[in-house]
mmCIF file of C-alpha atoms in Angstrom:
data_model
loop_
_atom_site.group_PDB
_atom_site.id
_atom_site.type_symbol
_atom_site.label_atom_id
_atom_site.label_comp_id
_atom_site.label_asym_id
_atom_site.label_seq_id
_atom_site.Cartn_x
_atom_site.Cartn_y
_atom_site.Cartn_z
ATOM 1 C CA VAL A 1 316.375 -47.103 -64.907
ATOM 2 C CA LEU A 2 315.249 -50.472 -63.550
ATOM 3 C CA VAL A 3 317.565 -50.134 -60.554
ATOM 4 C CA MET A 4 316.222 -46.646 -59.819
ATOM 5 C CA PHE A 5 312.609 -47.921 -60.025
ATOM 6 C CA LEU A 6 313.251 -50.825 -57.687
ATOM 7 C CA GLY A 7 315.054 -48.568 -55.269
ATOM 8 C CA SER A 8 312.238 -46.014 -55.172
ATOM 9 C CA TRP A 9 309.684 -48.805 -54.772
ATOM 10 C CA ALA A 10 311.563 -50.353 -51.854
ATOM 11 C CA LEU A 11 311.860 -47.016 -50.066
ATOM 12 C CA ALA A 12 308.230 -45.945 -50.650
ATOM 13 C CA PRO A 13 306.043 -46.000 -47.483
ATOM 14 C CA ARG A 14 303.392 -48.765 -47.429
ATOM 15 C CA GLU A 15 299.832 -48.419 -46.060
ATOM 16 C CA GLU A 16 298.838 -50.741 -43.244
ATOM 17 C CA SER A 17 296.177 -53.187 -44.383
ATOM 18 C CA ALA A 18 292.935 -52.991 -42.438
ATOM 19 C CA PRO A 19 292.193 -56.086 -40.354
ATOM 20 C CA SER A 20 289.519 -58.347 -41.749
ATOM 21 C CA LYS A 21 286.136 -58.029 -40.139
ATOM 22 C CA GLU A 22 285.835 -61.779 -39.923
ATOM 23 C CA LEU A 23 289.090 -62.022 -37.964
ATOM 24 C CA ALA A 24 288.409 -59.088 -35.659
ATOM 25 C CA PRO A 25 288.051 -60.251 -32.057
ATOM 26 C CA ALA A 26 284.557 -60.093 -30.667
ATOM 27 C CA PRO A 27 284.019 -57.629 -27.837
ATOM 28 C CA ALA A 28 284.173 -59.222 -24.429
ATOM 29 C CA PRO A 29 280.767 -59.650 -22.791
ATOM 30 C CA SER A 30 280.012 -57.199 -20.062
ATOM 31 C CA VAL A 31 280.204 -58.797 -16.647
ATOM 32 C CA ARG A 32 278.215 -57.255 -13.827
ATOM 33 C CA PRO A 33 280.298 -56.803 -10.673
ATOM 34 C CA PRO A 34 279.090 -58.869 -7.721
ATOM 35 C CA ASN A 35 278.175 -55.767 -5.720
ATOM 36 C CA ALA A 36 276.262 -54.102 -8.523
ATOM 37 C CA ALA A 37 272.493 -53.998 -8.292
ATOM 38 C CA ALA A 38 270.645 -56.388 -10.556
ATOM 39 C CA ALA A 39 268.514 -54.970 -13.326
ATOM 40 C CA PRO A 40 264.846 -54.765 -12.366
ATOM 41 C CA ALA A 41 262.807 -57.706 -13.624
ATOM 42 C CA PRO A 42 260.056 -56.903 -16.108
ATOM 43 C CA SER A 43 256.749 -56.405 -14.416
ATOM 44 C CA VAL A 44 254.334 -59.264 -14.955
ATOM 45 C CA ARG A 45 250.669 -58.501 -14.591
ATOM 46 C CA PRO A 46 248.848 -61.168 -12.578
ATOM 47 C CA PRO A 47 246.209 -63.012 -14.595
ATOM 48 C CA SER A 48 243.466 -62.021 -12.189
ATOM 49 C CA ALA A 49 244.267 -58.316 -12.401
ATOM 50 C CA THR A 50 242.153 -57.745 -15.494
ATOM 51 C CA ALA A 51 240.142 -60.956 -15.612
ATOM 52 C CA GLU A 52 237.079 -60.501 -17.742
ATOM 53 C CA PRO A 53 233.952 -62.622 -17.610
ATOM 54 C CA ILE A 54 233.674 -65.187 -20.357
ATOM 55 C CA VAL A 55 230.906 -63.968 -22.613
ATOM 56 C CA PRO A 56 230.952 -66.017 -25.810
ATOM 57 C CA ALA A 57 229.758 -63.882 -28.668
ATOM 58 C CA VAL A 58 229.447 -66.362 -31.502
ATOM 59 C CA PRO A 59 229.504 -64.943 -35.029
ATOM 60 C CA HIS A 60 226.737 -67.099 -36.467
ATOM 61 C CA ASP A 61 227.855 -66.461 -40.021
ATOM 62 C CA LYS A 62 231.085 -68.354 -39.290
ATOM 63 C CA PHE A 63 229.710 -71.002 -36.940
ATOM 64 C CA ALA A 64 226.920 -71.995 -39.316
ATOM 65 C CA ALA A 65 229.344 -73.951 -41.502
ATOM 66 C CA TYR A 66 230.605 -75.929 -38.501
ATOM 67 C CA GLU A 67 227.075 -76.632 -37.336
ATOM 68 C CA VAL A 68 226.045 -77.935 -40.756
ATOM 69 C CA LYS A 69 229.067 -80.252 -40.836
ATOM 70 C CA MET A 70 228.426 -81.543 -37.314
ATOM 71 C CA ARG A 71 224.781 -82.262 -38.083
ATOM 72 C CA ARG A 72 225.781 -84.034 -41.274
ATOM 73 C CA GLU A 73 228.167 -86.236 -39.278
ATOM 74 C CA GLY A 74 225.391 -87.134 -36.838
ATOM 75 C CA CYS A 75 226.582 -85.169 -33.806
ATOM 76 C CA SER A 76 224.058 -84.830 -31.008
ATOM 77 C CA PRO A 77 222.497 -81.452 -30.161
ATOM 78 C CA THR A 78 224.355 -81.541 -26.834
ATOM 79 C CA ALA A 79 227.717 -81.919 -28.573
ATOM 80 C CA ILE A 80 226.874 -79.138 -31.019
ATOM 81 C CA ALA A 81 225.828 -76.799 -28.208
ATOM 82 C CA ALA A 82 229.033 -77.529 -26.276
ATOM 83 C CA PHE A 83 231.189 -76.900 -29.339
ATOM 84 C CA LYS A 84 229.264 -73.712 -30.071
ATOM 85 C CA TYR A 85 229.959 -72.412 -26.577
ATOM 86 C CA ASN A 86 233.661 -73.279 -26.716
ATOM 87 C CA TYR A 87 233.968 -71.752 -30.176
ATOM 88 C CA GLY A 88 232.285 -68.589 -28.961
ATOM 89 C CA VAL A 89 234.689 -68.316 -26.031
ATOM 90 C CA LEU A 90 237.631 -68.797 -28.392
ATOM 91 C CA VAL A 91 236.663 -66.076 -30.847
ATOM 92 C CA SER A 92 235.506 -63.657 -28.145
ATOM 93 C CA GLY A 93 239.072 -63.025 -26.998
ATOM 94 C CA ALA A 94 238.041 -63.313 -23.355
ATOM 95 C CA ASN A 95 240.664 -63.788 -20.681
ATOM 96 C CA LEU A 96 240.450 -67.466 -19.745
ATOM 97 C CA MET A 97 242.823 -67.207 -16.790
ATOM 98 C CA ILE A 98 241.165 -67.856 -13.424
ATOM 99 C CA GLY A 99 242.911 -66.143 -10.552
ATOM 100 C CA GLU A 100 243.157 -67.574 -7.060
ATOM 101 C CA SER A 101 240.948 -64.787 -5.755
ATOM 102 C CA ALA A 102 238.087 -66.066 -7.913
ATOM 103 C CA ILE A 103 238.058 -69.614 -6.535
ATOM 104 C CA ALA A 104 237.184 -71.075 -3.153
ATOM 105 C CA PRO A 105 237.405 -74.549 -1.647
ATOM 106 C CA VAL A 106 234.334 -76.772 -1.636
ATOM 107 C CA GLN A 107 232.617 -76.612 1.731
ATOM 108 C CA SER A 108 230.567 -79.811 1.501
ATOM 109 C CA LEU A 109 229.876 -82.649 -0.918
ATOM 110 C CA PRO A 110 226.997 -85.124 -0.953
ATOM 111 C CA THR A 111 227.880 -88.605 0.216
ATOM 112 C CA LEU A 112 227.082 -91.763 -1.707
ATOM 113 C CA ASP A 113 224.335 -92.655 0.760
ATOM 114 C CA GLU A 114 222.541 -89.384 -0.004
ATOM 115 C CA LEU A 115 222.280 -90.118 -3.719
ATOM 116 C CA ASP A 116 219.347 -91.941 -5.264
ATOM 117 C CA PRO A 117 220.675 -94.246 -8.006
ATOM 118 C CA ALA A 118 217.202 -94.678 -9.517
ATOM 119 C CA GLU A 119 216.450 -90.951 -9.747
ATOM 120 C CA ASP A 120 217.952 -90.461 -13.222
ATOM 121 C CA ALA A 121 218.004 -94.046 -14.452
ATOM 122 C CA ALA A 122 217.262 -92.964 -18.024
ATOM 123 C CA LEU A 123 220.592 -91.133 -18.157
ATOM 124 C CA LEU A 124 222.490 -94.389 -17.820
ATOM 125 C CA ALA A 125 221.785 -95.220 -21.453
ATOM 126 C CA GLN A 126 223.635 -92.004 -22.394
ATOM 127 C CA THR A 127 226.562 -92.634 -20.055
ATOM 128 C CA VAL A 128 229.989 -93.793 -21.197
ATOM 129 C CA MET A 129 232.431 -95.272 -18.697
ATOM 130 C CA LEU A 130 236.136 -94.935 -19.488
ATOM 131 C CA LYS A 131 238.745 -96.738 -17.417
ATOM 132 C CA LEU A 132 242.495 -96.782 -17.868
ATOM 133 C CA ASN A 133 243.625 -100.272 -18.798
ATOM 134 C CA GLY A 134 246.845 -99.840 -16.856
ATOM 135 C CA GLY A 135 250.414 -99.678 -18.069
ATOM 136 C CA LEU A 136 252.584 -102.673 -18.759
ATOM 137 C CA GLY A 137 254.344 -102.314 -15.437
ATOM 138 C CA THR A 138 257.755 -103.072 -16.899
ATOM 139 C CA GLY A 139 259.383 -100.963 -14.197
ATOM 140 C CA MET A 140 257.803 -103.297 -11.623
ATOM 141 C CA GLY A 141 258.973 -106.417 -13.408
ATOM 142 C CA LEU A 142 255.528 -107.285 -14.807
ATOM 143 C CA LEU A 143 254.999 -108.958 -18.153
ATOM 144 C CA GLY A 144 251.469 -107.711 -18.863
ATOM 145 C CA PRO A 145 248.987 -104.911 -18.125
ATOM 146 C CA LYS A 146 248.341 -104.237 -14.460
ATOM 147 C CA SER A 147 244.614 -104.559 -15.147
ATOM 148 C CA LEU A 148 245.159 -108.317 -15.587
ATOM 149 C CA LEU A 149 246.553 -108.775 -12.095
ATOM 150 C CA LYS A 150 244.580 -111.221 -9.973
ATOM 151 C CA VAL A 151 242.899 -109.371 -7.130
ATOM 152 C CA ARG A 152 240.501 -112.047 -5.887
ATOM 153 C CA GLU A 153 240.356 -115.797 -5.824
ATOM 154 C CA ALA A 154 237.697 -117.454 -7.980
ATOM 155 C CA ALA A 155 235.668 -118.984 -5.181
ATOM 156 C CA GLY A 156 232.037 -119.811 -5.968
ATOM 157 C CA ALA A 157 229.645 -117.539 -4.144
ATOM 158 C CA ASP A 158 232.209 -114.779 -3.655
ATOM 159 C CA VAL A 159 232.591 -114.452 -7.408
ATOM 160 C CA ARG A 160 228.891 -113.777 -7.928
ATOM 161 C CA ALA A 161 228.353 -111.649 -4.857
ATOM 162 C CA ASP A 162 229.044 -108.429 -6.752
ATOM 163 C CA GLY A 163 226.644 -109.138 -9.606
ATOM 164 C CA GLY A 164 229.044 -111.084 -11.765
ATOM 165 C CA GLY A 165 228.534 -114.049 -13.996
ATOM 166 C CA GLY A 166 230.418 -117.239 -14.553
ATOM 167 C CA GLY A 167 233.930 -117.746 -15.748
ATOM 168 C CA ASP A 168 237.277 -117.673 -14.077
ATOM 169 C CA GLY A 169 238.408 -114.382 -15.597
ATOM 170 C CA GLY A 170 241.743 -113.698 -17.199
ATOM 171 C CA ALA A 171 244.031 -113.887 -14.177
ATOM 172 C CA ALA A 172 244.983 -117.569 -14.216
ATOM 173 C CA GLY A 173 242.026 -118.903 -12.226
ATOM 174 C CA GLY A 174 241.326 -115.683 -10.339
ATOM 175 C CA ILE A 175 239.456 -112.436 -10.746
ATOM 176 C CA CYS A 176 241.394 -109.532 -12.265
ATOM 177 C CA PHE A 177 240.610 -105.827 -12.440
ATOM 178 C CA LEU A 178 238.943 -106.181 -15.841
ATOM 179 C CA ASP A 179 236.666 -108.906 -14.485
ATOM 180 C CA LEU A 180 235.645 -106.675 -11.593
ATOM 181 C CA ILE A 181 234.854 -103.816 -13.971
ATOM 182 C CA VAL A 182 232.598 -106.033 -16.079
ATOM 183 C CA ARG A 183 230.862 -107.365 -12.968
ATOM 184 C CA GLN A 184 230.350 -103.852 -11.604
ATOM 185 C CA LEU A 185 228.678 -102.824 -14.844
ATOM 186 C CA GLY A 186 226.481 -105.905 -14.686
ATOM 187 C CA ALA A 187 225.497 -105.099 -11.119
ATOM 188 C CA LEU A 188 224.741 -101.519 -12.124
ATOM 189 C CA SER A 189 222.485 -102.652 -14.954
ATOM 190 C CA ALA A 190 220.681 -105.120 -12.726
ATOM 191 C CA GLY A 191 220.261 -102.686 -9.845
ATOM 192 C CA VAL A 192 218.847 -99.739 -11.785
ATOM 193 C CA ALA A 193 215.151 -99.960 -12.564
ATOM 194 C CA GLY A 194 213.789 -99.413 -16.034
ATOM 195 C CA ASP A 195 215.168 -99.898 -19.496
ATOM 196 C CA GLY A 196 217.638 -97.078 -18.928
ATOM 197 C CA GLY A 197 219.866 -99.399 -16.929
ATOM 198 C CA ARG A 198 221.889 -100.666 -19.835
ATOM 199 C CA ALA A 199 225.656 -100.843 -19.519
#
Protein backbone atom coordinates (compact mmCIF):
# COMPACT_ATOMS: atom_id res chain seq x y z
CA VAL A 1 0.00 0.00 0.00
CA LEU A 2 2.84 2.37 0.88
CA VAL A 3 4.56 1.68 -2.43
CA MET A 4 1.33 2.35 -4.34
CA PHE A 5 0.83 5.65 -2.46
CA LEU A 6 4.36 6.85 -3.14
CA GLY A 7 4.05 5.88 -6.77
CA SER A 8 0.78 7.74 -7.25
CA TRP A 9 2.20 10.77 -5.44
CA ALA A 10 5.30 10.85 -7.63
CA LEU A 11 3.25 10.63 -10.82
CA ALA A 12 0.64 13.23 -9.77
CA PRO A 13 0.88 16.57 -11.67
CA ARG A 14 2.13 19.51 -9.56
CA GLU A 15 0.84 23.12 -9.78
CA GLU A 16 3.36 25.80 -10.64
CA SER A 17 3.91 28.13 -7.71
CA ALA A 18 3.09 31.76 -8.42
CA PRO A 19 6.11 34.07 -8.39
CA SER A 20 6.41 36.26 -5.33
CA LYS A 21 5.30 39.82 -5.78
CA GLU A 22 8.40 41.05 -4.03
CA LEU A 23 10.64 39.21 -6.50
CA ALA A 24 8.70 40.16 -9.61
CA PRO A 25 10.79 42.39 -11.88
CA ALA A 26 9.69 45.98 -12.04
CA PRO A 27 8.39 47.16 -15.40
CA ALA A 28 10.99 48.96 -17.46
CA PRO A 29 10.51 52.73 -17.56
CA SER A 30 9.09 54.05 -20.76
CA VAL A 31 11.71 55.82 -22.83
CA ARG A 32 10.57 58.45 -25.29
CA PRO A 33 12.16 58.00 -28.72
CA PRO A 34 14.43 60.87 -29.76
CA ASN A 35 12.14 61.84 -32.64
CA ALA A 36 8.97 61.82 -30.59
CA ALA A 37 7.40 65.13 -29.69
CA ALA A 38 7.85 66.24 -26.11
CA ALA A 39 4.81 66.48 -23.89
CA PRO A 40 3.45 70.02 -23.67
CA ALA A 41 4.63 71.88 -20.59
CA PRO A 42 1.95 72.92 -18.12
CA SER A 43 0.75 76.41 -18.75
CA VAL A 44 1.96 78.91 -16.18
CA ARG A 45 -0.07 82.04 -15.74
CA PRO A 46 2.12 85.15 -15.54
CA PRO A 47 1.86 86.92 -12.19
CA SER A 48 0.74 90.15 -13.81
CA ALA A 49 -2.12 88.50 -15.69
CA THR A 50 -4.56 88.76 -12.81
CA ALA A 51 -2.73 91.19 -10.53
CA GLU A 52 -5.13 92.74 -8.09
CA PRO A 53 -4.60 95.98 -6.21
CA ILE A 54 -3.53 95.56 -2.63
CA VAL A 55 -6.49 96.62 -0.54
CA PRO A 56 -5.87 95.60 3.06
CA ALA A 57 -9.15 94.82 4.72
CA VAL A 58 -8.19 94.38 8.34
CA PRO A 59 -10.59 92.38 10.51
CA HIS A 60 -10.43 94.61 13.58
CA ASP A 61 -11.75 91.87 15.84
CA LYS A 62 -8.56 89.88 15.19
CA PHE A 63 -6.09 92.75 14.98
CA ALA A 64 -7.24 94.29 18.26
CA ALA A 65 -5.36 91.67 20.27
CA TYR A 66 -2.12 92.42 18.40
CA GLU A 67 -2.59 96.15 18.86
CA VAL A 68 -3.12 95.77 22.61
CA LYS A 69 0.05 93.68 22.90
CA MET A 70 2.10 96.14 20.84
CA ARG A 71 0.92 99.09 22.92
CA ARG A 72 1.71 97.19 26.10
CA GLU A 73 5.25 96.57 24.82
CA GLY A 74 5.71 100.27 24.11
CA CYS A 75 5.61 100.18 20.30
CA SER A 76 5.26 103.54 18.61
CA PRO A 77 2.07 104.48 16.73
CA THR A 78 4.08 104.42 13.50
CA ALA A 79 5.18 100.83 14.09
CA ILE A 80 1.64 99.79 14.98
CA ALA A 81 0.23 101.42 11.85
CA ALA A 82 2.85 99.73 9.66
CA PHE A 83 2.14 96.33 11.21
CA LYS A 84 -1.59 96.90 10.83
CA TYR A 85 -1.17 97.60 7.12
CA ASN A 86 1.04 94.56 6.54
CA TYR A 87 -1.33 92.36 8.53
CA GLY A 88 -4.25 93.62 6.50
CA VAL A 89 -2.46 92.83 3.24
CA LEU A 90 -1.66 89.34 4.52
CA VAL A 91 -5.21 88.41 5.49
CA SER A 92 -6.78 90.07 2.44
CA GLY A 93 -5.43 87.39 0.12
CA ALA A 94 -4.34 90.01 -2.41
CA ASN A 95 -1.91 89.09 -5.15
CA LEU A 96 1.41 90.56 -4.05
CA MET A 97 3.21 89.81 -7.31
CA ILE A 98 4.25 92.92 -9.25
CA GLY A 99 4.54 92.33 -12.96
CA GLU A 100 7.07 94.05 -15.19
CA SER A 101 4.27 95.89 -16.96
CA ALA A 102 3.40 97.66 -13.70
CA ILE A 103 6.85 99.14 -13.08
CA ALA A 104 8.90 101.78 -14.87
CA PRO A 105 12.43 103.09 -14.47
CA VAL A 106 13.03 106.25 -12.46
CA GLN A 107 13.36 109.22 -14.78
CA SER A 108 15.12 111.63 -12.40
CA LEU A 109 16.37 111.78 -8.83
CA PRO A 110 17.24 114.81 -6.72
CA THR A 111 20.94 115.40 -6.23
CA LEU A 112 22.59 115.95 -2.87
CA ASP A 113 23.06 119.64 -3.62
CA GLU A 114 19.30 120.07 -4.06
CA LEU A 115 18.51 118.77 -0.58
CA ASP A 116 18.29 121.00 2.46
CA PRO A 117 19.81 119.15 5.43
CA ALA A 118 18.21 121.54 7.93
CA GLU A 119 14.68 121.21 6.51
CA ASP A 120 13.68 118.22 8.66
CA ALA A 121 16.28 118.45 11.41
CA ALA A 122 13.81 117.21 14.03
CA LEU A 123 13.61 113.86 12.23
CA LEU A 124 17.25 113.14 12.98
CA ALA A 125 16.39 112.28 16.57
CA GLN A 126 14.12 109.51 15.21
CA THR A 127 16.68 108.22 12.72
CA VAL A 128 18.68 105.03 13.19
CA MET A 129 21.81 104.42 11.13
CA LEU A 130 22.79 100.80 10.49
CA LYS A 131 26.11 99.92 8.90
CA LEU A 132 27.54 96.51 8.15
CA ASN A 133 30.62 95.93 10.28
CA GLY A 134 32.27 93.95 7.51
CA GLY A 135 33.19 90.30 7.35
CA LEU A 136 36.36 88.82 8.72
CA GLY A 137 37.95 88.74 5.30
CA THR A 138 39.49 85.32 5.84
CA GLY A 139 39.34 84.67 2.10
CA MET A 140 41.55 87.74 1.62
CA GLY A 141 44.03 86.65 4.25
CA LEU A 142 42.84 89.17 6.86
CA LEU A 143 42.86 88.49 10.58
CA GLY A 144 40.10 90.90 11.61
CA PRO A 145 36.97 92.72 10.39
CA LYS A 146 37.42 94.79 7.25
CA SER A 147 35.91 97.75 9.10
CA LEU A 148 39.13 97.96 11.13
CA LEU A 149 41.32 98.46 8.08
CA LYS A 150 43.30 101.70 8.14
CA VAL A 151 42.04 104.01 5.42
CA ARG A 152 43.73 107.26 6.43
CA GLU A 153 46.84 108.29 8.26
CA ALA A 154 46.38 109.97 11.64
CA ALA A 155 47.80 113.35 10.71
CA GLY A 156 46.71 116.30 12.86
CA ALA A 157 44.45 118.66 10.97
CA ASP A 158 43.37 116.03 8.45
CA VAL A 159 41.94 113.92 11.24
CA ARG A 160 39.65 116.70 12.45
CA ALA A 161 38.72 118.06 9.06
CA ASP A 162 35.64 115.85 8.83
CA GLY A 163 34.24 116.78 12.23
CA GLY A 164 36.11 114.18 14.23
CA GLY A 165 37.61 114.30 17.66
CA GLY A 166 40.88 113.17 19.11
CA GLY A 167 42.34 109.73 19.27
CA ASP A 168 44.25 107.60 16.86
CA GLY A 169 41.42 105.17 16.15
CA GLY A 170 41.67 101.41 16.12
CA ALA A 171 43.84 100.87 13.05
CA ALA A 172 47.31 100.90 14.60
CA GLY A 173 47.90 104.66 14.52
CA GLY A 174 45.57 105.37 11.61
CA ILE A 175 41.92 106.03 10.91
CA CYS A 176 39.76 102.99 10.15
CA PHE A 177 36.26 102.72 8.71
CA LEU A 178 34.67 102.68 12.17
CA ASP A 179 36.49 105.89 13.08
CA LEU A 180 35.21 107.57 9.93
CA ILE A 181 31.64 106.49 10.72
CA VAL A 182 31.83 107.98 14.21
CA ARG A 183 33.32 111.20 12.84
CA GLN A 184 30.63 111.45 10.16
CA LEU A 185 27.94 111.16 12.81
CA GLY A 186 29.68 113.84 14.85
CA ALA A 187 29.84 116.13 11.84
CA LEU A 188 26.17 115.48 11.13
CA SER A 189 25.19 116.39 14.68
CA ALA A 190 27.30 119.53 14.61
CA GLY A 191 26.09 120.64 11.19
CA VAL A 192 22.35 120.28 11.76
CA ALA A 193 20.73 123.15 13.62
CA GLY A 194 18.49 122.60 16.60
CA ASP A 195 18.25 119.95 19.26
CA GLY A 196 17.11 117.43 16.67
CA GLY A 197 20.68 116.97 15.50
CA ARG A 198 21.57 114.21 17.88
CA ALA A 199 23.39 111.16 16.57
